Short mmCIF file of C-alpha atoms in Angstrom, two decimals:
data_model
loop_
_atom_site.label_atom_id
_atom_site.label_comp_id
_atom_site.label_asym_id
_atom_site.label_seq_id
_atom_site.Cartn_x
_atom_site.Cartn_y
_atom_site.Cartn_z
CA MET A 1 -1.35 -77.32 10.72
CA THR A 2 -3.77 -75.11 12.50
CA THR A 3 -2.83 -71.95 14.30
CA PRO A 4 -4.06 -71.25 17.81
CA THR A 5 -6.76 -68.61 17.54
CA ALA A 6 -8.17 -68.67 21.05
CA ASN A 7 -6.01 -65.77 22.28
CA ARG A 8 -6.44 -63.56 19.21
CA ARG A 9 -8.86 -60.69 18.75
CA GLU A 10 -12.12 -61.28 16.91
CA SER A 11 -11.03 -58.96 14.09
CA ASP A 12 -7.83 -61.02 13.67
CA ARG A 13 -9.77 -64.27 13.43
CA VAL A 14 -11.77 -63.12 10.41
CA PRO A 15 -9.78 -64.03 7.29
CA MET A 16 -9.50 -61.22 4.73
CA GLY A 17 -7.43 -60.89 1.60
CA VAL A 18 -4.03 -62.56 1.70
CA GLU A 19 -4.58 -63.96 5.18
CA SER A 20 -7.22 -66.34 3.89
CA ALA A 21 -4.83 -67.58 1.20
CA LEU A 22 -2.12 -68.40 3.76
CA PRO A 23 -3.91 -69.80 6.82
CA TRP A 24 -0.74 -71.46 8.19
CA VAL A 25 1.13 -68.14 8.59
CA PRO A 26 0.92 -66.92 12.20
CA ALA A 27 -0.28 -63.43 12.99
CA PRO A 28 2.40 -60.82 13.64
CA SER A 29 3.40 -60.58 17.26
CA SER A 30 2.51 -57.50 19.24
CA ASP A 31 6.20 -57.02 20.13
CA SER A 32 7.16 -56.23 16.54
CA VAL A 33 4.42 -53.62 16.13
CA GLN A 34 5.34 -50.53 18.14
CA PRO A 35 3.38 -47.30 18.04
CA PRO A 36 5.35 -44.25 16.93
CA LYS A 37 6.80 -42.28 19.81
CA ALA A 38 5.71 -38.69 20.25
CA LYS A 39 8.43 -36.13 19.76
CA SER A 40 8.89 -33.91 22.78
CA GLY A 41 11.07 -31.30 21.16
CA ILE A 42 11.90 -27.96 22.64
CA LEU A 43 10.93 -26.25 19.38
CA GLY A 44 7.27 -27.17 19.86
CA LYS A 45 7.30 -25.88 23.41
CA LEU A 46 8.94 -22.65 22.29
CA VAL A 47 6.33 -22.10 19.58
CA LEU A 48 3.55 -22.76 22.08
CA ALA A 49 5.06 -20.31 24.56
CA LEU A 50 5.33 -17.62 21.86
CA LEU A 51 1.72 -18.17 20.83
CA VAL A 52 0.58 -17.83 24.44
CA LEU A 53 2.57 -14.60 24.84
CA LEU A 54 1.11 -13.23 21.60
CA PHE A 55 -2.40 -14.09 22.77
CA LEU A 56 -1.84 -12.42 26.15
CA PHE A 57 -0.44 -9.30 24.47
CA GLY A 58 -3.53 -9.13 22.24
CA VAL A 59 -5.85 -9.47 25.24
CA TRP A 60 -3.91 -6.72 27.04
CA GLN A 61 -4.22 -4.41 24.01
CA ILE A 62 -7.95 -5.00 23.76
CA GLY A 63 -8.31 -4.33 27.49
CA MET A 64 -6.40 -1.06 27.19
CA LYS A 65 -8.58 0.11 24.29
CA LEU A 66 -11.73 -0.73 26.24
CA TYR A 67 -10.38 1.13 29.28
CA VAL A 68 -9.68 4.25 27.22
CA GLN A 69 -13.12 4.06 25.62
CA ALA A 70 -14.81 3.72 29.00
CA ASN A 71 -12.92 6.68 30.49
CA ALA A 72 -13.40 9.03 27.52
CA PRO A 73 -16.77 10.43 28.71
CA VAL A 74 -15.33 11.10 32.19
CA ALA A 75 -12.25 12.99 30.92
CA PRO A 76 -13.95 16.41 30.32
CA VAL A 77 -15.52 16.37 33.81
CA ILE A 78 -12.15 15.71 35.45
CA ASP A 79 -10.57 18.54 33.38
CA ARG A 80 -13.10 21.19 34.58
CA LYS A 81 -12.52 20.41 38.27
CA GLY A 82 -8.77 20.95 37.98
#
């Protein structure tokens, strides 16, 4: 009663723990083990969109403050010409 091990991975061929006590039990098939599916919910996309909008608003605010700071020294000169 030997199991075919030629088509199994090297890590599956090394007996560890309970597997070594039950050598006649076949390894679980790859069909029964399915990776969890990723959730593609609209809530995650909405949160991401709101974060992007918040980030862009913050960048715009910083840009406006820098623009005002850069134009402050020029403001008195423009006032005298008028």
